[in-house]
PDB file of C-alpha atoms and ligand atoms in Angstrom:
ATOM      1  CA  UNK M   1      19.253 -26.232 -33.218  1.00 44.00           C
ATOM      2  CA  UNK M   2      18.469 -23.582 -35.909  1.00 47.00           C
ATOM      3  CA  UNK M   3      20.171 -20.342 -36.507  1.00 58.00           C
ATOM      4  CA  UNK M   4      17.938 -17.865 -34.114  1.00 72.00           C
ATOM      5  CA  UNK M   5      16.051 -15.675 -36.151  1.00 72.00           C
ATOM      6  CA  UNK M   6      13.017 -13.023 -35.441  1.00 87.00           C
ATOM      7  CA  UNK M   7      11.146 -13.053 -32.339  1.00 89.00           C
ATOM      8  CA  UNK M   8      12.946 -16.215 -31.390  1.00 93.00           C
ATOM      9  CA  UNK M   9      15.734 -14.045 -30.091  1.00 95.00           C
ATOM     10  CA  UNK M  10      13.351 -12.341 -27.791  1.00 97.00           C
ATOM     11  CA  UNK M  11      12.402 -16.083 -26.407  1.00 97.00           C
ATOM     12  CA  UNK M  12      16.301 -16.678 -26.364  1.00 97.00           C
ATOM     13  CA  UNK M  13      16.936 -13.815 -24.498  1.00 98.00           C
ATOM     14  CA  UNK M  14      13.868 -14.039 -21.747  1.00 98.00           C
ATOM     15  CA  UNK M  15      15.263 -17.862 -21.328  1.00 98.00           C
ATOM     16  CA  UNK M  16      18.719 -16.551 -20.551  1.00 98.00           C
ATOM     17  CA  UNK M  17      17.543 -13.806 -17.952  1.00 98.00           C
ATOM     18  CA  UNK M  18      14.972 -16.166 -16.379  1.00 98.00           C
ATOM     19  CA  UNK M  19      18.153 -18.861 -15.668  1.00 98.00           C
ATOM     20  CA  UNK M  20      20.436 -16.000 -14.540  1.00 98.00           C
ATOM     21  CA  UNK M  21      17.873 -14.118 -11.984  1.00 98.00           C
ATOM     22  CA  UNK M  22      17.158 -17.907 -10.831  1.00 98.00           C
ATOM     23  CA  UNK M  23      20.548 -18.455  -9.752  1.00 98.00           C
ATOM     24  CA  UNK M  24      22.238 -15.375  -8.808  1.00 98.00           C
ATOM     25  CA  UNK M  25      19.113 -14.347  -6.517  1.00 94.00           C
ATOM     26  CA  UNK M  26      20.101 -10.934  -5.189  1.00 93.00           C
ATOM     27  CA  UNK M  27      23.492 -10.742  -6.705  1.00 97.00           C
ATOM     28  CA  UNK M  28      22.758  -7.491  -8.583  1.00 97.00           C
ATOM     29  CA  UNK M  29      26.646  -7.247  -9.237  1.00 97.00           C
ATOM     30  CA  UNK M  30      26.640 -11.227 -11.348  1.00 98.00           C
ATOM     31  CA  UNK M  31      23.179  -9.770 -13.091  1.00 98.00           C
ATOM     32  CA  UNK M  32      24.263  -6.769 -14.482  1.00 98.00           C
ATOM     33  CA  UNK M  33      27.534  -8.562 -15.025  1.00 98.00           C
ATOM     34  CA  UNK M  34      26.246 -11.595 -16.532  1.00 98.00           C
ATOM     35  CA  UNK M  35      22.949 -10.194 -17.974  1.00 98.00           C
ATOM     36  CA  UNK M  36      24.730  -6.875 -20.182  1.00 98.00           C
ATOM     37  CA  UNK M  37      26.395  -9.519 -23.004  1.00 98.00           C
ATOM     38  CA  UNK M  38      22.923 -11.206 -23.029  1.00 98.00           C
ATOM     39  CA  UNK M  39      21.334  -7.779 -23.870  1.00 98.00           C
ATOM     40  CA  UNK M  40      24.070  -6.548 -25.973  1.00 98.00           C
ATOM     41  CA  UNK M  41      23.584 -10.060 -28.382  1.00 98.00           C
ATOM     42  CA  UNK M  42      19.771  -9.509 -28.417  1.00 98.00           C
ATOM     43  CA  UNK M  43      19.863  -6.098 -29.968  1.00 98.00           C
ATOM     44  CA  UNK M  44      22.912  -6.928 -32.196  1.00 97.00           C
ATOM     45  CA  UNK M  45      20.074  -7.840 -34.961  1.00 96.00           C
ATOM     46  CA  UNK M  46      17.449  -5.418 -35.171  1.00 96.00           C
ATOM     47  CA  UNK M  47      14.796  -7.854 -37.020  1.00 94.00           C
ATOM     48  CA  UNK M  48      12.374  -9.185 -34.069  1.00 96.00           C
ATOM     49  CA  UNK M  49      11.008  -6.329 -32.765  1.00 96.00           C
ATOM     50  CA  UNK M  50       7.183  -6.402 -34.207  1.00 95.00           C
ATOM     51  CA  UNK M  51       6.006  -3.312 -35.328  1.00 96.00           C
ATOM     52  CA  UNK M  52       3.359  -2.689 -32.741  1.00 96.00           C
ATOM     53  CA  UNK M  53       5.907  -2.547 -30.380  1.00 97.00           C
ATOM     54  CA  UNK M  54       8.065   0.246 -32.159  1.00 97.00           C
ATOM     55  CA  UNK M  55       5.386   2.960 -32.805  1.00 98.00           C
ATOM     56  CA  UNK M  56       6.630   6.264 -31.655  1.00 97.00           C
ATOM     57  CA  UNK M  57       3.907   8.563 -30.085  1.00 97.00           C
ATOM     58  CA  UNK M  58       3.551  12.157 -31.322  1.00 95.00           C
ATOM     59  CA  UNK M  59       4.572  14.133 -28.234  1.00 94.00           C
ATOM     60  CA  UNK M  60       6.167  11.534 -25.850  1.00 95.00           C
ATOM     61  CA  UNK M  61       8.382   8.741 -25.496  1.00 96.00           C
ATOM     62  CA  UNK M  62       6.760   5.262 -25.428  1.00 97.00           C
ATOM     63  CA  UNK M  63       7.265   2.632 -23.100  1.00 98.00           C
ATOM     64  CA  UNK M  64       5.955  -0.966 -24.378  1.00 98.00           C
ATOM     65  CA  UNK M  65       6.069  -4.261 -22.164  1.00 98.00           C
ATOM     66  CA  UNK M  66       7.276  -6.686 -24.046  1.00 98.00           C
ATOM     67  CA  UNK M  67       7.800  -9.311 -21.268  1.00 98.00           C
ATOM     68  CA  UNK M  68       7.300  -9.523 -17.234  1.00 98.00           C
ATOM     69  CA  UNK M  69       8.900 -12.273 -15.171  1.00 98.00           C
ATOM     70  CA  UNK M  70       5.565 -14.303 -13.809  1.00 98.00           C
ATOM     71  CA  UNK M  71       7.463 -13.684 -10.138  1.00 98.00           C
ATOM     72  CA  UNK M  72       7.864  -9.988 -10.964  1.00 98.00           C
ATOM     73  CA  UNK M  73      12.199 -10.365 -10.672  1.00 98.00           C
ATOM     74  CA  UNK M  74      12.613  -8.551 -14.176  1.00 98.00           C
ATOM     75  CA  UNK M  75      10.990  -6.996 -17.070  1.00 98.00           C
ATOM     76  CA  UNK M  76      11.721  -6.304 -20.617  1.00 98.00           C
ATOM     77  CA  UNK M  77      10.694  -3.201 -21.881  1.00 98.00           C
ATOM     78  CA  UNK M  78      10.695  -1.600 -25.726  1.00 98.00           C
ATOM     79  CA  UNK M  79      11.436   2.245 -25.109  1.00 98.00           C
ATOM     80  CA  UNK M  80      10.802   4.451 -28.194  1.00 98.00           C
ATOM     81  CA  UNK M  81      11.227   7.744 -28.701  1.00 97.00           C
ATOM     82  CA  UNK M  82      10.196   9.888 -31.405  1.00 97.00           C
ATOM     83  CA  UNK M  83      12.136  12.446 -32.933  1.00 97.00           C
ATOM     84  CA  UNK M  84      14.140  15.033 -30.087  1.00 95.00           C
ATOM     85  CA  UNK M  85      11.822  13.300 -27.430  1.00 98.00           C
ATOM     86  CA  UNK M  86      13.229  12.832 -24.095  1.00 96.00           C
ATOM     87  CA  UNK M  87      12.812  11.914 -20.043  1.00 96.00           C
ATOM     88  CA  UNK M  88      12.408  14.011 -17.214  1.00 97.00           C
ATOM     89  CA  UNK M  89      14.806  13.913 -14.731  1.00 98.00           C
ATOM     90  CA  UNK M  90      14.149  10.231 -13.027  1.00 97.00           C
ATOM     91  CA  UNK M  91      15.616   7.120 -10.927  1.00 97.00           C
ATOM     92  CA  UNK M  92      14.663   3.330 -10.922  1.00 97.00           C
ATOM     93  CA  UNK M  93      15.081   2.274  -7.579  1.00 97.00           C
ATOM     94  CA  UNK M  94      15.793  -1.206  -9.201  1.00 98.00           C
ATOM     95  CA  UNK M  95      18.978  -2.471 -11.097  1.00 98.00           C
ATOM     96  CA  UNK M  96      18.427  -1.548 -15.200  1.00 98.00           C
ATOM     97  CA  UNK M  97      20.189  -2.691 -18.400  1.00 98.00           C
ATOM     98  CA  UNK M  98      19.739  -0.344 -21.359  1.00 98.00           C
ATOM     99  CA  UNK M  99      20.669  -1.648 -25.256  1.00 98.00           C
ATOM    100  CA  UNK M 100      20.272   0.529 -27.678  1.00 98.00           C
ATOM    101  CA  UNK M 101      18.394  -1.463 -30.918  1.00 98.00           C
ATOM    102  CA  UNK M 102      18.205   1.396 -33.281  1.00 98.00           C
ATOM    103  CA  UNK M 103      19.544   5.237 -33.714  1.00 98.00           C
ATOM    104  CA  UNK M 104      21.060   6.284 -30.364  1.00 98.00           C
ATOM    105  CA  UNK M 105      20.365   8.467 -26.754  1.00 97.00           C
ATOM    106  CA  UNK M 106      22.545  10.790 -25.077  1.00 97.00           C
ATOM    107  CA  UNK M 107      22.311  10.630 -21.085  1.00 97.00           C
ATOM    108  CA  UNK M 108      22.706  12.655 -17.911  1.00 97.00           C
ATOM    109  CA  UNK M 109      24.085  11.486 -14.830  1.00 97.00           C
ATOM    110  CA  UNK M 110      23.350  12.798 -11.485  1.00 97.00           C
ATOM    111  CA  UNK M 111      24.135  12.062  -7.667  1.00 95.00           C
ATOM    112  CA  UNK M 112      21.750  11.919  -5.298  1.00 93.00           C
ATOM    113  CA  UNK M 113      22.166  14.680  -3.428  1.00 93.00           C
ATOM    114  CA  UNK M 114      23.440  17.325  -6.745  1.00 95.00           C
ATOM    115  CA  UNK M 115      20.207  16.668  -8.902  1.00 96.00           C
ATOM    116  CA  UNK M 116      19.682  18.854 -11.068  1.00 96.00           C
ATOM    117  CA  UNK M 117      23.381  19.204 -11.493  1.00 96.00           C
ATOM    118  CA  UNK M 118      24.291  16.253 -14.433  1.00 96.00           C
ATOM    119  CA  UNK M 119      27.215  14.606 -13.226  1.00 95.00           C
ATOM    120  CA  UNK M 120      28.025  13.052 -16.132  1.00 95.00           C
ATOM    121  CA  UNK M 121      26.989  12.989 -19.786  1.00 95.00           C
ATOM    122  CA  UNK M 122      27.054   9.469 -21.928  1.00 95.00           C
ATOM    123  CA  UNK M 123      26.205   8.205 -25.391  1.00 97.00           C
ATOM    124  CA  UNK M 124      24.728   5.347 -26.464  1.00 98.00           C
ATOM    125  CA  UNK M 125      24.643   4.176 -30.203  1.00 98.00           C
ATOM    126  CA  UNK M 126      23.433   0.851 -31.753  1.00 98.00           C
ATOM    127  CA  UNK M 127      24.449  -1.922 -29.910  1.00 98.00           C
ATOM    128  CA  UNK M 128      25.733  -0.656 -26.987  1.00 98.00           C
ATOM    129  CA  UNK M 129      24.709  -1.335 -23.291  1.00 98.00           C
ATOM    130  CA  UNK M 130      24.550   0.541 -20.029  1.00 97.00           C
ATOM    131  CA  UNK M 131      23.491  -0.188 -16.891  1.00 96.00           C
ATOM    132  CA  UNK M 132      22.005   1.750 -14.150  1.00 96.00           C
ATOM    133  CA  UNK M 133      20.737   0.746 -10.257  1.00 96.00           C
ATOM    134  CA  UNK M 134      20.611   2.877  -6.758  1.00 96.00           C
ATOM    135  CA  UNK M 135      24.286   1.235  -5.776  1.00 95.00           C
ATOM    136  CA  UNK M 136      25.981   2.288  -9.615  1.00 95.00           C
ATOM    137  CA  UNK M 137      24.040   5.548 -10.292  1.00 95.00           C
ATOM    138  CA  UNK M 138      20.487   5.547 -10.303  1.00 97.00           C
ATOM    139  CA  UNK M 139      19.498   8.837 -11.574  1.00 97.00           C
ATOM    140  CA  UNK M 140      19.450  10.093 -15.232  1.00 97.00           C
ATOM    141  CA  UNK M 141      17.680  12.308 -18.063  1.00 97.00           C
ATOM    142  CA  UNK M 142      17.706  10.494 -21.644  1.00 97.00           C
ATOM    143  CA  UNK M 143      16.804  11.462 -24.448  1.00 97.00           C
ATOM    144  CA  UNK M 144      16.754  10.957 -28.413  1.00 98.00           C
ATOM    145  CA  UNK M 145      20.066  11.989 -29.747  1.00 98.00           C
ATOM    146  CA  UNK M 146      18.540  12.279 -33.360  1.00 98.00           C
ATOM    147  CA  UNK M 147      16.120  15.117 -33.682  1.00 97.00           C
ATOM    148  CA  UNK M 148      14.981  13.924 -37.293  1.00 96.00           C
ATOM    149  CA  UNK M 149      14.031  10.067 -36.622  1.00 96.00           C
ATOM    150  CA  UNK M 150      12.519   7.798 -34.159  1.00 98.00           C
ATOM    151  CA  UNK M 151      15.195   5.265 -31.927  1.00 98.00           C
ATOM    152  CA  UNK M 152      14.492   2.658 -29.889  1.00 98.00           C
ATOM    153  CA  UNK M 153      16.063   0.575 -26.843  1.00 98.00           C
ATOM    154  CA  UNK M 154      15.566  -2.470 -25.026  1.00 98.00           C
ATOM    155  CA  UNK M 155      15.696  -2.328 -21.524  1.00 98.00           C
ATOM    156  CA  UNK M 156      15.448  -4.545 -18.553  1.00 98.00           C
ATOM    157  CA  UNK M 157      14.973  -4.019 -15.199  1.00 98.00           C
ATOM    158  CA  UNK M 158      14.481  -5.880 -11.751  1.00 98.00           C
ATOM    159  CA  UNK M 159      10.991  -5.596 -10.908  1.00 98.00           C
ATOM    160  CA  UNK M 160       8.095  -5.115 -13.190  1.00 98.00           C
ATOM    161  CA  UNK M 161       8.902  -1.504 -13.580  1.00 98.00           C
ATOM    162  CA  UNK M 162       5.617  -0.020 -14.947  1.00 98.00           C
ATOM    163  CA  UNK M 163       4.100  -0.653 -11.348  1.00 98.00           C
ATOM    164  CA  UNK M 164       7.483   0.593  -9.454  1.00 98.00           C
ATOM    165  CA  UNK M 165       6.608   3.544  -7.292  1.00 98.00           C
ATOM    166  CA  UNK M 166       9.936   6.086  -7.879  1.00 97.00           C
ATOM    167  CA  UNK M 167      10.628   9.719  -8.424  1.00 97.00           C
ATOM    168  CA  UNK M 168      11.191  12.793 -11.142  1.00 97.00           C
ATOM    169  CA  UNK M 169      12.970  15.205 -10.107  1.00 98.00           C
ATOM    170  CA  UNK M 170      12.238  19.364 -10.252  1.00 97.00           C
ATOM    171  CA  UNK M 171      14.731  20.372 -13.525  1.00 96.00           C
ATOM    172  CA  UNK M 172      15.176  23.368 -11.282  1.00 96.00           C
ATOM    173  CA  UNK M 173      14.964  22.908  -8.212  1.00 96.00           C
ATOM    174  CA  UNK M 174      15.690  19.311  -7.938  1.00 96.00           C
ATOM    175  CA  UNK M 175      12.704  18.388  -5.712  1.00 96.00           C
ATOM    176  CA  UNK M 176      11.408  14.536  -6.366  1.00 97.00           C
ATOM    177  CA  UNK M 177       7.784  13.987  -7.322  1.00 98.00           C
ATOM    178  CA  UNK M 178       6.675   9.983  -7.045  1.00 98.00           C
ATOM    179  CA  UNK M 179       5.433   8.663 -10.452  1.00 97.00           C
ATOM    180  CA  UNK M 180       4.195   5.050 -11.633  1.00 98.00           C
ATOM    181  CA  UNK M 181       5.101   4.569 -15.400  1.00 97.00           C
ATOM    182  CA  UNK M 182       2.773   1.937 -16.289  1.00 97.00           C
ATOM    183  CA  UNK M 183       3.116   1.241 -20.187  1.00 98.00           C
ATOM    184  CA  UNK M 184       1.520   1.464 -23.795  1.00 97.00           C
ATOM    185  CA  UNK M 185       0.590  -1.156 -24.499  1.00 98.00           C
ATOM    186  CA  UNK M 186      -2.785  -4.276 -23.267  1.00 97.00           C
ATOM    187  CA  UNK M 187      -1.397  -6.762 -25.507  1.00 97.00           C
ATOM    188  CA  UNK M 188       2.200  -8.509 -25.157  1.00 97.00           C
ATOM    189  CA  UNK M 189       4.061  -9.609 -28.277  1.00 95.00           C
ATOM    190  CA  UNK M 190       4.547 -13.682 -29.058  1.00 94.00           C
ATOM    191  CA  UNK M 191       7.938 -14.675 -28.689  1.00 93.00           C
ATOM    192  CA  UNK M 192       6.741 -18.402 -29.605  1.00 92.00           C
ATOM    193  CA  UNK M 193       5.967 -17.626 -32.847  1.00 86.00           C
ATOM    194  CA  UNK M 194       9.204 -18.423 -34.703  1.00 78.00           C
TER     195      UNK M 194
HETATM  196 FE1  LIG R 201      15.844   5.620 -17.030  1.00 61.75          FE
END
């Protein structure tokens, strides 16, 4: 086989997580596990992500699909965030990987029952991987750590998370809202192509 180059990694990588969500079922613990070196290896190389898929918007952080499991058991995401841009307070309610592909994001941690008292505080630079789900530590507020350019990650999570009904939370007062993301973008990117 040829060295893996371009958007050939993305193929690799949707390959790999369609295998592993195949066999370990609802193992969450053996996908995270298994699944965080597969994530860490696709955004090693930052030279497949096509361009349409790393636009930063003006005022808010981007969300693009770049891939949804036909039975809905994960999704790939591109997450971009321009300049000092950043979440609000927010959960999942499904297990997440998070690799950052370019620049880096500082995160919050909160329990439960303490939001909107952060926990914890973590950084992520290039390269690195995190994971989050409602049995590890669901809750967070990310943002940019770079107030001057854009960064990006690659997540993944188990469901097709732009239709996921979950929750912000008050910054204040803590009190959840419900919110459905949805995403950017109509058109998916062709990881075929290479
Ligand atoms: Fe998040």
């Amino acid at each position: 086989m040829s060295a893996t180059t371009g958007t050939a990694r993305l193929r690799h990588f949707i390959t790999a997580m369609t295998r592993l969500v195949g066999e370990a079922e609802s193992d969450e613990a053996r996908i995270l596990a298994e699944g965080k070196p597969l994530l860490a290896e696709l955004v090693a190389t930052d030279d497949w992500l096509p361009e349409a898929f790393a636009q930063p918007h003006p005022v808010h952080y981007r969300q693009y699909l770049l891939h949804c499991d036909p039975l809905e058991r994960f999704s790939v995401v591109s997450f971009v965030w321009g300049p000092g841009q950043r979440t609000p307070i927010h959960d999942h309610t499904v297990w997440g990987l998070i690799g950052v592909l370019r620049g880096a994001e500082e995160a919050e941690m909160f329990a439960p029952d303490r939001v909107p008292h952060a926990e914890g505080h973590e950084r992520l630079d290039t390269g690195m991987v995190a994971a989050v789900s409602p049995r590890i530590g669901d809750i967070h507020r990310v943002r940019n750590a770079f107030e001057d350019h854009v960064s990006i990650s690659i997540h993944v999570y188990g469901a097709n998370i732009g239709a996921v009904s979950r929750h912000v939370f008050d910054t204040t007062t803590g009190a959840p809202k419900g919110f459905v993301s949805g995403y950017a973008n109509d058109t998916l990117p062709n990881p075929w192509r290479d």
